[in-house]
Amino acid sequence: MQLHLSSWPEIDKYLETSKAIVIPIGSTEQHGPNGLLGTDALCPEIIARKAGDDSGILIAPTFNVGQAQHHMAFSGTITLRPSTMIAAMLDWAQSLARHGFERLYWFNGHGGNISTINAAFSEIYHGITFSGDGDRAGSNHPPLRCTLRNWWELPGVGDLCRQLFPVGEGSHATPSEVSVTYYGYPDAQKRVEMTPKIAPNGPIYDAEDYRRRFPDGRIGSDPSQASVEAGEKIVNAAAKALIAEFKQFAAS
Ligand code: NI
């Protein structure tokens, strides 16, 4: 079930059975020569959509622009400032809380978002504690709970990715994430020969330094191995793990 394809009476009905929602969250940033700019938003979106279709859990629209300052030397990348992202996440959370949602499962596709998402959780808890939302003035235990899960860290998913791509998985523009997007959007596949075959590794600083160290955008990976078939396996495993974990969180 997807929020943006539902009507308000359908959301009213859902809220009678559950106060929990999955919010895919990612980034719009370069993903190497054959990866889609939307990769980090599309991966959690594609996995969450399958989980929603298979189980009836509610999926929010994707929060699809995040922390991508270090990718800004590559065309097409869009970034938020951390303060903007925290403010926007607070607005999303307060909107959902207003309707009665109490469990927000933020399903992330971008490592660079993690620290800002956690800072946003502090802002959300602060806002809800001090606004008296839910008529709990005086309580430091607000009814709203947020949790963060990176899709590649769902139980069993990391092992599956390493098994599918024992060499050249790397850490940015990985064959696993590119495979997930190719499964979701097979017409958007790009065949590009990688030079060098496996990209260099190294630290991340600012955008200009990033482009000097990683000229085509990849870090440690060979995403030319990406395939629709591998993507299907990853999406199926991740959707199953997401449903199980989300149901536990919803009942917490
Ligand atoms: Ni990525």
mmCIF file of C-alpha atoms and ligand atoms in Angstrom:
data_model
loop_
_atom_site.group_PDB
_atom_site.id
_atom_site.type_symbol
_atom_site.label_atom_id
_atom_site.label_comp_id
_atom_site.label_asym_id
_atom_site.label_seq_id
_atom_site.Cartn_x
_atom_site.Cartn_y
_atom_site.Cartn_z
ATOM 1 C CA MET A 1 0.000 0.000 0.000
ATOM 2 C CA GLN A 2 1.435 3.363 -1.023
ATOM 3 C CA LEU A 3 0.354 6.600 0.635
ATOM 4 C CA HIS A 4 0.513 8.702 -2.522
ATOM 5 C CA LEU A 5 -1.707 6.233 -4.379
ATOM 6 C CA SER A 6 -4.265 6.087 -1.557
ATOM 7 C CA SER A 7 -7.214 8.309 -0.651
ATOM 8 C CA TRP A 8 -7.679 9.883 2.783
ATOM 9 C CA PRO A 9 -10.485 7.478 3.731
ATOM 10 C CA GLU A 10 -8.119 4.599 2.946
ATOM 11 C CA ILE A 11 -5.465 6.096 5.257
ATOM 12 C CA ASP A 12 -8.133 6.525 7.975
ATOM 13 C CA LYS A 13 -8.917 2.841 7.589
ATOM 14 C CA TYR A 14 -5.229 1.838 7.693
ATOM 15 C CA LEU A 15 -4.778 3.835 10.918
ATOM 16 C CA GLU A 16 -7.484 1.717 12.556
ATOM 17 C CA THR A 17 -5.196 -1.306 12.121
ATOM 18 C CA SER A 18 -1.687 0.201 12.353
ATOM 19 C CA LYS A 19 0.054 3.411 13.458
ATOM 20 C CA ALA A 20 3.264 2.555 11.597
ATOM 21 C CA ILE A 21 4.634 3.642 8.225
ATOM 22 C CA VAL A 22 7.774 3.059 6.151
ATOM 23 C CA ILE A 23 9.446 6.203 4.771
ATOM 24 C CA PRO A 24 12.020 5.476 2.036
ATOM 25 C CA ILE A 25 14.810 8.080 2.266
ATOM 26 C CA GLY A 26 17.780 8.521 -0.035
ATOM 27 C CA SER A 27 19.758 10.893 -2.204
ATOM 28 C CA THR A 28 20.000 12.205 -5.758
ATOM 29 C CA GLU A 29 23.697 11.972 -6.606
ATOM 30 C CA GLN A 30 26.121 10.617 -9.169
ATOM 31 C CA HIS A 31 26.600 6.844 -9.098
ATOM 32 C CA GLY A 32 29.473 6.333 -11.503
ATOM 33 C CA PRO A 33 29.363 5.947 -15.297
ATOM 34 C CA ASN A 34 26.519 3.397 -15.461
ATOM 35 C CA GLY A 35 24.590 4.098 -12.245
ATOM 36 C CA LEU A 36 21.439 6.204 -12.105
ATOM 37 C CA LEU A 37 21.497 9.529 -10.268
ATOM 38 C CA GLY A 38 18.481 8.336 -8.310
ATOM 39 C CA THR A 39 20.124 5.086 -7.132
ATOM 40 C CA ASP A 40 20.148 5.822 -3.387
ATOM 41 C CA ALA A 41 16.497 6.914 -3.402
ATOM 42 C CA LEU A 42 15.339 4.237 -5.862
ATOM 43 C CA CYS A 43 16.812 1.281 -3.939
ATOM 44 C CA PRO A 44 14.783 1.794 -0.738
ATOM 45 C CA GLU A 45 11.765 2.833 -2.834
ATOM 46 C CA ILE A 46 11.811 -0.303 -5.004
ATOM 47 C CA ILE A 47 12.329 -2.613 -2.005
ATOM 48 C CA ALA A 48 9.656 -0.835 0.060
ATOM 49 C CA ARG A 49 7.147 -0.917 -2.797
ATOM 50 C CA LYS A 50 7.508 -4.692 -3.069
ATOM 51 C CA ALA A 51 7.166 -5.027 0.710
ATOM 52 C CA GLY A 52 4.040 -2.857 0.595
ATOM 53 C CA ASP A 53 2.545 -4.850 -2.289
ATOM 54 C CA ASP A 54 3.300 -8.191 -0.639
ATOM 55 C CA SER A 55 2.151 -7.389 2.895
ATOM 56 C CA GLY A 56 -0.163 -4.361 2.875
ATOM 57 C CA ILE A 57 2.156 -2.239 5.033
ATOM 58 C CA LEU A 58 1.955 1.480 4.251
ATOM 59 C CA ILE A 59 4.790 3.129 2.295
ATOM 60 C CA ALA A 60 5.238 6.916 2.340
ATOM 61 C CA PRO A 61 6.483 8.974 -0.616
ATOM 62 C CA THR A 62 10.272 8.827 -0.958
ATOM 63 C CA PHE A 63 12.350 11.566 0.689
ATOM 64 C CA ASN A 64 14.634 11.582 -2.337
ATOM 65 C CA VAL A 65 17.212 14.363 -1.876
ATOM 66 C CA GLY A 66 19.705 14.125 0.982
ATOM 67 C CA GLN A 67 23.325 14.785 1.955
ATOM 68 C CA ALA A 68 25.381 14.798 -1.250
ATOM 69 C CA GLN A 69 27.807 17.724 -0.887
ATOM 70 C CA HIS A 70 30.787 15.504 -1.726
ATOM 71 C CA HIS A 71 29.211 14.513 -5.059
ATOM 72 C CA MET A 72 28.595 18.081 -6.234
ATOM 73 C CA ALA A 73 31.508 18.033 -8.718
ATOM 74 C CA PHE A 74 29.394 15.675 -10.887
ATOM 75 C CA SER A 75 26.496 16.972 -13.002
ATOM 76 C CA GLY A 76 22.994 16.207 -11.862
ATOM 77 C CA THR A 77 23.700 15.817 -8.155
ATOM 78 C CA ILE A 78 21.303 17.724 -5.871
ATOM 79 C CA THR A 79 22.001 18.232 -2.179
ATOM 80 C CA LEU A 80 20.350 19.640 0.926
ATOM 81 C CA ARG A 81 22.177 21.354 3.766
ATOM 82 C CA PRO A 82 22.008 19.235 6.947
ATOM 83 C CA SER A 83 19.886 21.949 8.608
ATOM 84 C CA THR A 84 17.385 21.909 5.693
ATOM 85 C CA MET A 85 17.103 18.135 5.773
ATOM 86 C CA ILE A 86 16.549 18.092 9.537
ATOM 87 C CA ALA A 87 13.843 20.768 9.200
ATOM 88 C CA ALA A 88 12.115 18.887 6.367
ATOM 89 C CA MET A 89 12.196 15.561 8.223
ATOM 90 C CA LEU A 90 10.670 17.289 11.263
ATOM 91 C CA ASP A 91 7.850 18.636 9.073
ATOM 92 C CA TRP A 92 7.192 15.187 7.586
ATOM 93 C CA ALA A 93 7.170 13.601 11.066
ATOM 94 C CA GLN A 94 4.883 16.238 12.584
ATOM 95 C CA SER A 95 2.464 15.914 9.642
ATOM 96 C CA LEU A 96 2.270 12.145 10.041
ATOM 97 C CA ALA A 97 2.012 12.403 13.849
ATOM 98 C CA ARG A 98 -0.897 14.821 13.437
ATOM 99 C CA HIS A 99 -2.871 12.027 11.746
ATOM 100 C CA GLY A 100 -2.018 9.510 14.453
ATOM 101 C CA PHE A 101 1.109 7.783 13.165
ATOM 102 C CA GLU A 102 3.340 6.735 16.092
ATOM 103 C CA ARG A 103 6.008 4.552 14.467
ATOM 104 C CA LEU A 104 8.107 6.018 11.647
ATOM 105 C CA TYR A 105 10.464 3.509 10.009
ATOM 106 C CA TRP A 106 12.950 5.531 7.934
ATOM 107 C CA PHE A 107 14.319 3.153 5.290
ATOM 108 C CA ASN A 108 17.576 4.606 4.060
ATOM 109 C CA GLY A 109 19.576 4.160 0.846
ATOM 110 C CA HIS A 110 22.529 6.501 1.429
ATOM 111 C CA GLY A 111 25.360 6.168 3.954
ATOM 112 C CA GLY A 112 25.977 9.920 3.825
ATOM 113 C CA ASN A 113 22.493 10.527 5.292
ATOM 114 C CA ILE A 114 23.008 8.556 8.491
ATOM 115 C CA SER A 115 24.367 11.227 10.845
ATOM 116 C CA THR A 116 21.834 13.814 9.651
ATOM 117 C CA ILE A 117 18.932 11.382 10.028
ATOM 118 C CA ASN A 118 19.999 10.664 13.606
ATOM 119 C CA ALA A 119 20.260 14.404 14.306
ATOM 120 C CA ALA A 120 16.761 14.818 12.829
ATOM 121 C CA PHE A 121 15.435 12.161 15.234
ATOM 122 C CA SER A 122 16.727 14.300 18.140
ATOM 123 C CA GLU A 123 15.016 17.343 16.608
ATOM 124 C CA ILE A 124 11.765 15.373 16.135
ATOM 125 C CA TYR A 125 11.757 14.082 19.717
ATOM 126 C CA HIS A 126 12.573 17.556 20.998
ATOM 127 C CA GLY A 127 9.796 19.141 18.929
ATOM 128 C CA ILE A 128 7.204 16.618 19.967
ATOM 129 C CA THR A 129 8.201 16.633 23.642
ATOM 130 C CA PHE A 130 8.027 20.407 23.937
ATOM 131 C CA SER A 131 5.033 21.058 21.684
ATOM 132 C CA GLY A 132 2.802 18.862 23.852
ATOM 133 C CA ASP A 133 1.603 16.971 20.754
ATOM 134 C CA GLY A 134 -0.558 14.040 21.745
ATOM 135 C CA ASP A 135 -1.546 15.816 24.977
ATOM 136 C CA ARG A 136 1.424 14.469 26.893
ATOM 137 C CA ALA A 137 2.714 17.697 28.356
ATOM 138 C CA GLY A 138 5.115 16.919 31.179
ATOM 139 C CA SER A 139 6.079 13.535 29.793
ATOM 140 C CA ASN A 140 9.533 12.897 28.395
ATOM 141 C CA HIS A 141 8.273 9.718 26.721
ATOM 142 C CA PRO A 142 6.537 10.968 23.562
ATOM 143 C CA PRO A 143 4.341 8.451 21.743
ATOM 144 C CA LEU A 144 6.267 8.893 18.493
ATOM 145 C CA ARG A 145 9.173 6.565 17.780
ATOM 146 C CA CYS A 146 11.544 6.788 14.810
ATOM 147 C CA THR A 147 13.947 4.115 13.653
ATOM 148 C CA LEU A 148 16.577 4.053 10.911
ATOM 149 C CA ARG A 149 17.474 1.044 8.785
ATOM 150 C CA ASN A 150 19.895 1.031 5.860
ATOM 151 C CA TRP A 151 18.587 -1.410 3.246
ATOM 152 C CA TRP A 152 21.948 -3.161 2.797
ATOM 153 C CA GLU A 153 22.061 -3.906 6.529
ATOM 154 C CA LEU A 154 18.762 -5.804 6.673
ATOM 155 C CA PRO A 155 19.332 -9.357 7.952
ATOM 156 C CA GLY A 156 20.766 -11.574 5.192
ATOM 157 C CA VAL A 157 21.055 -8.844 2.562
ATOM 158 C CA GLY A 158 24.741 -7.976 3.030
ATOM 159 C CA ASP A 159 25.689 -11.656 2.832
ATOM 160 C CA LEU A 160 23.661 -12.064 -0.351
ATOM 161 C CA CYS A 161 25.371 -9.024 -1.972
ATOM 162 C CA ARG A 162 28.839 -10.355 -1.099
ATOM 163 C CA GLN A 163 27.871 -13.764 -2.467
ATOM 164 C CA LEU A 164 26.584 -12.266 -5.745
ATOM 165 C CA PHE A 165 29.596 -9.940 -6.137
ATOM 166 C CA PRO A 166 32.613 -11.404 -4.287
ATOM 167 C CA VAL A 167 34.950 -9.044 -6.199
ATOM 168 C CA GLY A 168 34.369 -5.349 -6.896
ATOM 169 C CA GLU A 169 31.381 -4.661 -4.616
ATOM 170 C CA GLY A 170 33.209 -1.590 -3.253
ATOM 171 C CA SER A 171 31.467 1.165 -1.333
ATOM 172 C CA HIS A 172 29.995 3.634 -3.825
ATOM 173 C CA ALA A 173 28.216 2.838 -7.104
ATOM 174 C CA THR A 174 28.221 -0.826 -6.089
ATOM 175 C CA PRO A 175 27.040 -3.569 -8.447
ATOM 176 C CA SER A 176 24.423 -4.504 -5.818
ATOM 177 C CA GLU A 177 22.724 -1.101 -5.691
ATOM 178 C CA VAL A 178 22.959 -0.633 -9.457
ATOM 179 C CA SER A 179 21.393 -4.109 -9.898
ATOM 180 C CA VAL A 180 18.438 -3.133 -7.690
ATOM 181 C CA THR A 181 17.742 -0.064 -9.861
ATOM 182 C CA TYR A 182 18.146 -2.069 -13.091
ATOM 183 C CA TYR A 183 15.590 -4.564 -11.769
ATOM 184 C CA GLY A 184 13.216 -1.680 -10.984
ATOM 185 C CA TYR A 185 13.873 0.172 -14.246
ATOM 186 C CA PRO A 186 15.229 -2.289 -16.846
ATOM 187 C CA ASP A 187 14.878 0.276 -19.649
ATOM 188 C CA ALA A 188 17.330 2.609 -17.863
ATOM 189 C CA GLN A 189 20.230 0.106 -17.957
ATOM 190 C CA LYS A 190 23.544 1.441 -19.284
ATOM 191 C CA ARG A 191 26.404 -0.709 -20.534
ATOM 192 C CA VAL A 192 29.735 1.039 -19.916
ATOM 193 C CA GLU A 193 33.233 -0.441 -19.851
ATOM 194 C CA MET A 194 34.960 0.476 -16.580
ATOM 195 C CA THR A 195 38.503 1.882 -16.586
ATOM 196 C CA PRO A 196 40.100 0.795 -14.334
ATOM 197 C CA LYS A 197 37.992 -2.333 -13.909
ATOM 198 C CA ILE A 198 37.825 -1.804 -10.127
ATOM 199 C CA ALA A 199 37.783 1.795 -8.896
ATOM 200 C CA PRO A 200 40.268 3.115 -6.296
ATOM 201 C CA ASN A 201 39.498 3.320 -2.564
ATOM 202 C CA GLY A 202 40.180 6.308 -0.347
ATOM 203 C CA PRO A 203 38.800 8.865 2.071
ATOM 204 C CA ILE A 204 35.964 11.328 1.368
ATOM 205 C CA TYR A 205 36.489 15.070 1.886
ATOM 206 C CA ASP A 206 35.002 17.871 -0.238
ATOM 207 C CA ALA A 207 33.548 17.732 -3.734
ATOM 208 C CA GLU A 208 36.676 18.811 -5.676
ATOM 209 C CA ASP A 209 38.912 16.422 -3.753
ATOM 210 C CA TYR A 210 36.402 13.612 -4.363
ATOM 211 C CA ARG A 211 36.496 14.156 -8.118
ATOM 212 C CA ARG A 212 40.325 14.153 -8.126
ATOM 213 C CA ARG A 213 40.509 10.870 -6.177
ATOM 214 C CA PHE A 214 37.577 9.142 -7.901
ATOM 215 C CA PRO A 215 37.454 10.599 -11.450
ATOM 216 C CA ASP A 216 34.413 8.620 -12.678
ATOM 217 C CA GLY A 217 32.614 8.707 -9.315
ATOM 218 C CA ARG A 218 32.976 5.076 -8.202
ATOM 219 C CA ILE A 219 34.717 4.009 -4.982
ATOM 220 C CA GLY A 220 36.222 0.498 -4.921
ATOM 221 C CA SER A 221 33.554 -0.983 -7.183
ATOM 222 C CA ASP A 222 32.983 -2.592 -10.579
ATOM 223 C CA PRO A 223 29.302 -1.883 -11.295
ATOM 224 C CA SER A 224 29.570 -3.275 -14.859
ATOM 225 C CA GLN A 225 28.677 -6.578 -13.120
ATOM 226 C CA ALA A 226 25.194 -5.247 -12.324
ATOM 227 C CA SER A 227 22.247 -7.265 -13.668
ATOM 228 C CA VAL A 228 18.460 -7.383 -13.494
ATOM 229 C CA GLU A 229 18.682 -10.985 -12.218
ATOM 230 C CA ALA A 230 20.931 -10.047 -9.289
ATOM 231 C CA GLY A 231 18.678 -7.086 -8.533
ATOM 232 C CA GLU A 232 15.626 -9.321 -8.355
ATOM 233 C CA LYS A 233 17.324 -11.609 -5.818
ATOM 234 C CA ILE A 234 18.373 -8.661 -3.648
ATOM 235 C CA VAL A 235 14.929 -6.999 -3.793
ATOM 236 C CA ASN A 236 13.133 -10.243 -2.882
ATOM 237 C CA ALA A 237 15.428 -10.927 0.089
ATOM 238 C CA ALA A 238 15.357 -7.315 1.297
ATOM 239 C CA ALA A 239 11.575 -6.940 1.003
ATOM 240 C CA LYS A 240 11.045 -10.099 3.061
ATOM 241 C CA ALA A 241 13.459 -8.899 5.765
ATOM 242 C CA LEU A 242 11.885 -5.429 5.743
ATOM 243 C CA ILE A 243 8.374 -6.797 6.328
ATOM 244 C CA ALA A 244 9.557 -8.894 9.286
ATOM 245 C CA GLU A 245 11.503 -6.068 10.901
ATOM 246 C CA PHE A 246 8.818 -3.435 10.273
ATOM 247 C CA LYS A 247 6.115 -5.604 11.870
ATOM 248 C CA GLN A 248 8.272 -5.978 14.995
ATOM 249 C CA PHE A 249 8.849 -2.222 15.154
ATOM 250 C CA ALA A 250 5.156 -1.505 14.585
ATOM 251 C CA ALA A 251 4.293 -3.711 17.563
ATOM 252 C CA SER A 252 6.976 -2.180 19.825
HETATM 253 NI NI NI B 1 24.617 4.582 -3.358
#
